Amino acid sequence: MLGMVVRGLPRASCSYRFSSNTSSAATLGSRENPFDVIIAGGGMVGTALACAIGGREELASQNVLLLEASRQLPQMPSSEADVPKISNRVSALTPGSVNFLHELGAWAHIEKIRSQLFERMHVWERVRDSMITFDARSVDPLSIPGYYLHTSPLMGVVTENWLVHAALNHVLTERRLPGITLKTGVRIKDASTPPSCPTAAPTATHTGHGNTSSTPAGPKSPWSTVTLEDGTILHSRLLVGADGPSSLIRQSAGIGTVAHNYQQSAVVATLKWEENDQAAAYQRFLPTGPIALLPLTDSMTSLVWTTTPEHAKELCRIEPDKFLDAINTAFDMNFLQNPIVETCNNILKGVLSSYRTSLDATPSSVSCPKVVGLDEGSRGCFPLSLCHAKDYVDQRLALVGDAAHRVHPLAGQGVNLGYGDVRELTSAMVSAVSEGQDVGSLRHLEDYESKRLWHVVPTMAAIHSLKHLYGTSFLPVELARSLGVQVTDSVSPIKSEIMAHAMK
């Protein structure tokens, strides 16, 4: 029932208890009666996982605790007057992610407020003649979930992070999903997982509704544990770290990472642009990093400009007019081209022109719309790095989202990878329960890890390689890069494979 509190948690925190599947709510979370799942981190990914579990009939008997350190979470506006101005923190959601949010019941709330689809993305190399257009119409729609959620082909949808989070919170609280407890204002001090070979394993017994209960035996707890700042200790069959790139859960489990500091910063801002085809996004690879404009409305766009830390600070400091000029120049400037690269480009262009189809060909007249205004106070800057966990799972532990992997924003894959994690982890839980195991079954967690690694690692490798590929002016690399863009733009199967991978 709404308003119930799990005994022992800090009173200062907010609590929403939607239902209880145990006859002894007072002991829920104890060693004798652990939660089925504790999710550490109630952001866009952690909240989505709670909604996904609560929305699956096979998992209806699971008791889930979602812990979030923030006291105030984004909420859906109650009226049009309450809708805030456009935020500078946005995500380009893939059709797969949009379809996932639709299945959770969150997408309808997002559409009511603000979102902008795009069907095409125009990408320039630093040499303006080397250009490629990715068009959603060239992808097999049957291979992309959510492709036809709108009346036109969907390559992606740009929406604000707060709005996605608010819509998920709305689903979680208003629909009172069974078995889900949300606790805000709660900070985790420490966490631990059971040893690989506990001295006494839990004994599984079936409790009905597809659920499996386990009775621990012996002196050492076989569960994952979370220690809160007030000293409260909570136990769970599965602990999920959804607590971001500096994940305390990951660190407490002793899971190492592969990390790389790009020595770059991303400048973000909300801009006004000229009347244009808002169904398109624009990106250009510059010597210092990519710059991209994502459509927000027919008159507003979101900037993400990756550059050196020094240049980023300057861009955030200069006058608005100079800032806008810098953006327009970045898209218009034609950098000096090596004569060898220019000659080879012209030869290849002539050879490929006869092979282009109407969808393959990038119109030579395409140019990025001019930006003409800056939303006051929207400029921001943050450092960029890569971080990848060496393991996604451990005994009764799983990592999702940025706790497992953090990527460069040039491909816009951050939260989309997180939602892919949620889909696979939820599927693994369903499989475990259907086979008479509990949701912390290591075999099923390892299946989740394997499937995600097959998708995430190639994606991260491609993004990392692109960053370095466009960061050099070494002649052989520059030549291969420029010619490669033209070939990719002219050969439909290559473009289709790239898009199909990125759009899922």
XYZ file of N, CA, C and O in Angstrom, residues 38-118:
324
model
N 17.706 -5.963 -4.802
C 17.967 -4.585 -4.384
C 18.671 -3.899 -5.545
O 19.694 -4.391 -6.037
N 18.108 -2.779 -5.987
C 18.704 -1.989 -7.065
C 19.320 -0.747 -6.446
O 18.621 0.074 -5.849
N 20.623 -0.611 -6.575
C 21.324 0.559 -6.050
C 21.427 1.598 -7.161
O 22.170 1.419 -8.120
N 20.660 2.674 -7.040
C 20.670 3.730 -8.046
C 19.331 3.847 -8.736
O 18.948 2.968 -9.506
N 18.621 4.934 -8.466
C 17.306 5.141 -9.057
C 17.310 6.168 -10.154
O 16.423 7.023 -10.228
N 18.311 6.100 -11.029
C 18.367 7.001 -12.180
C 17.559 6.466 -13.337
O 16.645 5.651 -13.180
N 17.922 6.883 -14.556
C 17.165 6.487 -15.747
C 17.225 4.984 -15.988
O 16.260 4.391 -16.483
N 18.339 4.348 -15.645
C 18.496 2.917 -15.900
C 17.960 2.090 -14.732
O 17.221 1.125 -14.930
N 18.328 2.454 -13.506
C 17.855 1.708 -12.343
C 16.345 1.727 -12.216
O 15.716 0.700 -11.897
N 15.724 2.879 -12.456
C 14.271 2.974 -12.382
C 13.619 2.160 -13.490
O 12.570 1.523 -13.281
N 14.231 2.158 -14.666
C 13.711 1.343 -15.771
C 13.742 -0.138 -15.412
O 12.817 -0.887 -15.748
N 14.793 -0.568 -14.712
C 14.876 -1.973 -14.303
C 13.748 -2.307 -13.316
O 13.118 -3.369 -13.431
N 13.493 -1.430 -12.363
C 12.402 -1.667 -11.414
C 11.063 -1.763 -12.141
O 10.236 -2.639 -11.846
N 10.842 -0.879 -13.116
C 9.607 -0.921 -13.902
C 9.518 -2.207 -14.714
O 8.440 -2.803 -14.831
N 10.647 -2.637 -15.289
C 10.658 -3.845 -16.113
C 10.330 -5.082 -15.281
O 9.567 -5.951 -15.713
N 10.909 -5.161 -14.075
C 10.618 -6.303 -13.193
C 9.148 -6.279 -12.773
O 8.447 -7.292 -12.824
N 8.684 -5.103 -12.367
C 7.307 -4.977 -11.910
C 6.278 -5.221 -13.002
O 5.134 -5.571 -12.719
N 6.703 -5.029 -14.256
C 5.780 -5.198 -15.367
C 5.719 -6.609 -15.925
O 4.902 -6.880 -16.818
N 6.574 -7.507 -15.431
C 6.577 -8.876 -15.935
C 5.757 -9.777 -15.017
O 6.031 -9.883 -13.815
N 4.773 -10.438 -15.591
C 3.909 -11.317 -14.810
C 4.707 -12.428 -14.140
O 4.418 -12.828 -13.010
N 5.752 -12.920 -14.838
C 6.552 -14.012 -14.290
C 7.314 -13.595 -13.033
O 7.725 -14.435 -12.237
N 7.506 -12.266 -12.862
C 8.279 -11.756 -11.725
C 7.400 -11.031 -10.721
O 7.899 -10.320 -9.845
N 6.087 -11.230 -10.823
C 5.155 -10.484 -9.973
C 5.328 -10.781 -8.494
O 4.967 -9.969 -7.639
N 5.874 -11.948 -8.158
C 6.027 -12.315 -6.751
C 7.352 -11.852 -6.153
O 7.622 -12.090 -4.983
N 8.168 -11.180 -6.936
C 9.477 -10.739 -6.456
C 9.345 -9.459 -5.626
O 8.602 -8.540 -5.980
N 10.062 -9.394 -4.520
C 10.152 -8.180 -3.714
C 11.403 -7.412 -4.104
O 12.525 -7.930 -3.989
N 11.219 -6.194 -4.585
C 12.303 -5.386 -5.134
C 12.415 -4.081 -4.359
O 11.406 -3.399 -4.127
N 13.622 -3.736 -3.965
C 13.889 -2.470 -3.279
C 14.777 -1.615 -4.175
O 15.870 -2.032 -4.567
N 14.296 -0.436 -4.514
C 15.046 0.524 -5.324
C 15.538 1.646 -4.412
O 14.741 2.362 -3.812
N 16.861 1.787 -4.312
C 17.474 2.781 -3.423
C 18.059 3.924 -4.241
O 18.837 3.697 -5.180
N 17.715 5.147 -3.877
C 18.220 6.326 -4.566
C 18.669 7.365 -3.547
O 17.943 7.676 -2.598
N 19.881 7.904 -3.738
C 20.428 8.860 -2.780
C 19.706 10.201 -2.803
O 19.567 10.854 -1.761
N 19.255 10.635 -3.964
C 18.572 11.932 -4.061
C 17.223 11.881 -3.356
O 16.512 10.878 -3.424
N 16.889 12.973 -2.694
C 15.596 13.039 -2.021
C 14.468 13.411 -3.002
O 13.333 12.960 -2.867
N 14.808 14.259 -3.961
C 13.816 14.713 -4.921
C 14.099 14.102 -6.285
O 15.188 14.247 -6.830
N 13.098 13.445 -6.853
C 13.217 12.854 -8.176
C 12.360 13.632 -9.169
O 11.349 14.228 -8.788
N 12.740 13.644 -10.440
C 11.928 14.355 -11.434
C 10.505 13.810 -11.482
O 10.293 12.604 -11.406
N 9.547 14.710 -11.584
C 8.141 14.323 -11.647
C 7.505 14.873 -12.918
O 7.919 15.908 -13.450
N 6.486 14.186 -13.419
C 5.767 14.662 -14.590
C 5.031 15.952 -14.253
O 4.400 16.065 -13.192
N 5.092 16.952 -15.141
C 4.368 18.209 -14.891
C 2.866 17.955 -14.810
O 2.318 17.155 -15.564
N 2.207 18.632 -13.873
C 0.767 18.453 -13.706
C -0.035 19.296 -14.681
O -1.220 19.044 -14.909
N 0.623 20.304 -15.274
C -0.049 21.145 -16.262
C 0.984 21.698 -17.228
O 2.196 21.624 -16.975
N 0.516 22.260 -18.314
C 1.428 22.827 -19.311
C 2.273 23.940 -18.717
O 3.431 24.127 -19.096
N 1.703 24.670 -17.777
C 2.435 25.771 -17.146
C 3.603 25.276 -16.305
O 4.549 26.032 -16.035
N 3.559 24.015 -15.881
C 4.616 23.460 -15.040
C 5.773 22.855 -15.839
O 6.758 22.411 -15.248
N 5.646 22.800 -17.160
C 6.697 22.222 -17.984
C 7.902 23.162 -17.979
O 7.787 24.325 -18.377
N 9.068 22.695 -17.544
C 10.242 23.579 -17.497
C 10.793 23.841 -18.891
O 10.425 23.174 -19.862
N 11.678 24.814 -18.978
C 12.303 25.085 -20.275
C 13.189 23.907 -20.657
O 13.565 23.082 -19.817
N 13.542 23.843 -21.921
C 14.291 22.709 -22.443
C 15.642 22.599 -21.743
O 16.370 23.577 -21.598
N 15.962 21.385 -21.309
C 17.222 21.129 -20.607
C 18.355 20.899 -21.603
O 18.129 20.479 -22.744
N 19.586 21.143 -21.158
C 20.742 20.883 -22.024
C 21.253 19.448 -21.906
O 22.211 19.078 -22.583
N 20.641 18.636 -21.052
C 21.028 17.231 -20.930
C 19.970 16.375 -21.629
O 18.862 16.199 -21.123
N 20.319 15.890 -22.802
C 19.374 15.131 -23.617
C 19.990 13.797 -24.016
O 21.205 13.584 -23.907
N 19.154 12.898 -24.501
C 19.602 11.611 -25.038
C 18.966 11.409 -26.404
O 17.816 11.788 -26.630
N 19.740 10.812 -27.306
C 19.215 10.398 -28.609
C 18.859 8.919 -28.487
O 19.726 8.051 -28.564
N 17.597 8.640 -28.255
C 17.146 7.277 -28.020
C 16.982 6.535 -29.336
O 16.426 7.066 -30.303
N 17.452 5.305 -29.380
C 17.293 4.473 -30.560
C 15.862 3.942 -30.630
O 15.141 3.944 -29.620
N 15.429 3.455 -31.799
C 14.105 2.827 -31.882
C 13.937 1.691 -30.879
O 12.850 1.510 -30.320
N 15.022 0.930 -30.637
C 14.952 -0.146 -29.659
C 14.655 0.369 -28.263
O 13.852 -0.215 -27.523
N 15.287 1.482 -27.877
C 15.046 2.067 -26.558
C 13.649 2.672 -26.467
O 12.979 2.571 -25.433
N 13.211 3.319 -27.551
C 11.858 3.885 -27.572
C 10.823 2.768 -27.417
O 9.853 2.898 -26.662
N 11.026 1.666 -28.117
C 10.115 0.539 -28.019
C 10.090 -0.023 -26.592
O 9.030 -0.378 -26.057
N 11.263 -0.082 -25.953
C 11.369 -0.565 -24.579
C 10.584 0.336 -23.627
O 9.810 -0.140 -22.780
N 10.755 1.646 -23.766
C 10.024 2.585 -22.916
C 8.523 2.510 -23.193
O 7.706 2.701 -22.291
N 8.170 2.244 -24.430
C 6.763 2.063 -24.786
C 6.189 0.841 -24.069
O 5.075 0.886 -23.524
N 6.945 -0.255 -24.048
C 6.488 -1.471 -23.371
C 6.333 -1.248 -21.866
O 5.445 -1.825 -21.235
N 7.179 -0.407 -21.288
C 7.091 -0.122 -19.851
C 5.921 0.790 -19.508
O 5.548 0.899 -18.342
N 5.371 1.466 -20.516
C 4.283 2.405 -20.275
C 4.747 3.824 -20.064
O 3.945 4.706 -19.722
N 6.045 4.088 -20.277
C 6.602 5.427 -20.019
C 6.547 6.328 -21.248
O 6.474 7.557 -21.114
N 6.585 5.728 -22.434
C 6.752 6.548 -23.639
C 5.560 7.479 -23.882
O 5.737 8.616 -24.338
N 4.359 7.018 -23.587
C 3.177 7.860 -23.804
C 3.269 9.151 -23.002
O 2.841 10.219 -23.467
N 3.847 9.086 -21.793
C 3.996 10.283 -20.961
C 5.053 11.226 -21.536
O 4.906 12.449 -21.467
N 6.108 10.652 -22.106
C 7.162 11.477 -22.705
C 6.626 12.219 -23.927
O 6.856 13.421 -24.095
N 5.882 11.499 -24.776
C 5.342 12.104 -25.998
C 4.408 13.273 -25.698
O 4.338 14.232 -26.472
N 3.688 13.180 -24.605
C 2.745 14.242 -24.269
C 3.452 15.565 -23.981
O 2.872 16.636 -24.148
N 4.680 15.485 -23.496
C 5.403 16.692 -23.089
C 6.304 17.213 -24.206
O 6.080 18.292 -24.748
N 7.325 16.410 -24.592
C 8.277 16.937 -25.571
C 9.201 15.837 -26.052
O 9.840 15.154 -25.241
N 9.273 15.665 -27.357
C 10.255 14.766 -27.952
C 10.323 15.091 -29.438
O 9.378 15.649 -29.999
N 11.439 14.776 -30.060
C 11.615 15.077 -31.479
C 12.268 13.889 -32.171
O 13.408 13.529 -31.873
N 11.549 13.297 -33.099
C 12.132 12.185 -33.850
C 13.003 12.729 -34.975
O 12.849 13.869 -35.420
N 13.929 11.896 -35.429
C 14.670 12.221 -36.652
C 14.820 10.956 -37.487
O 14.912 9.854 -36.957
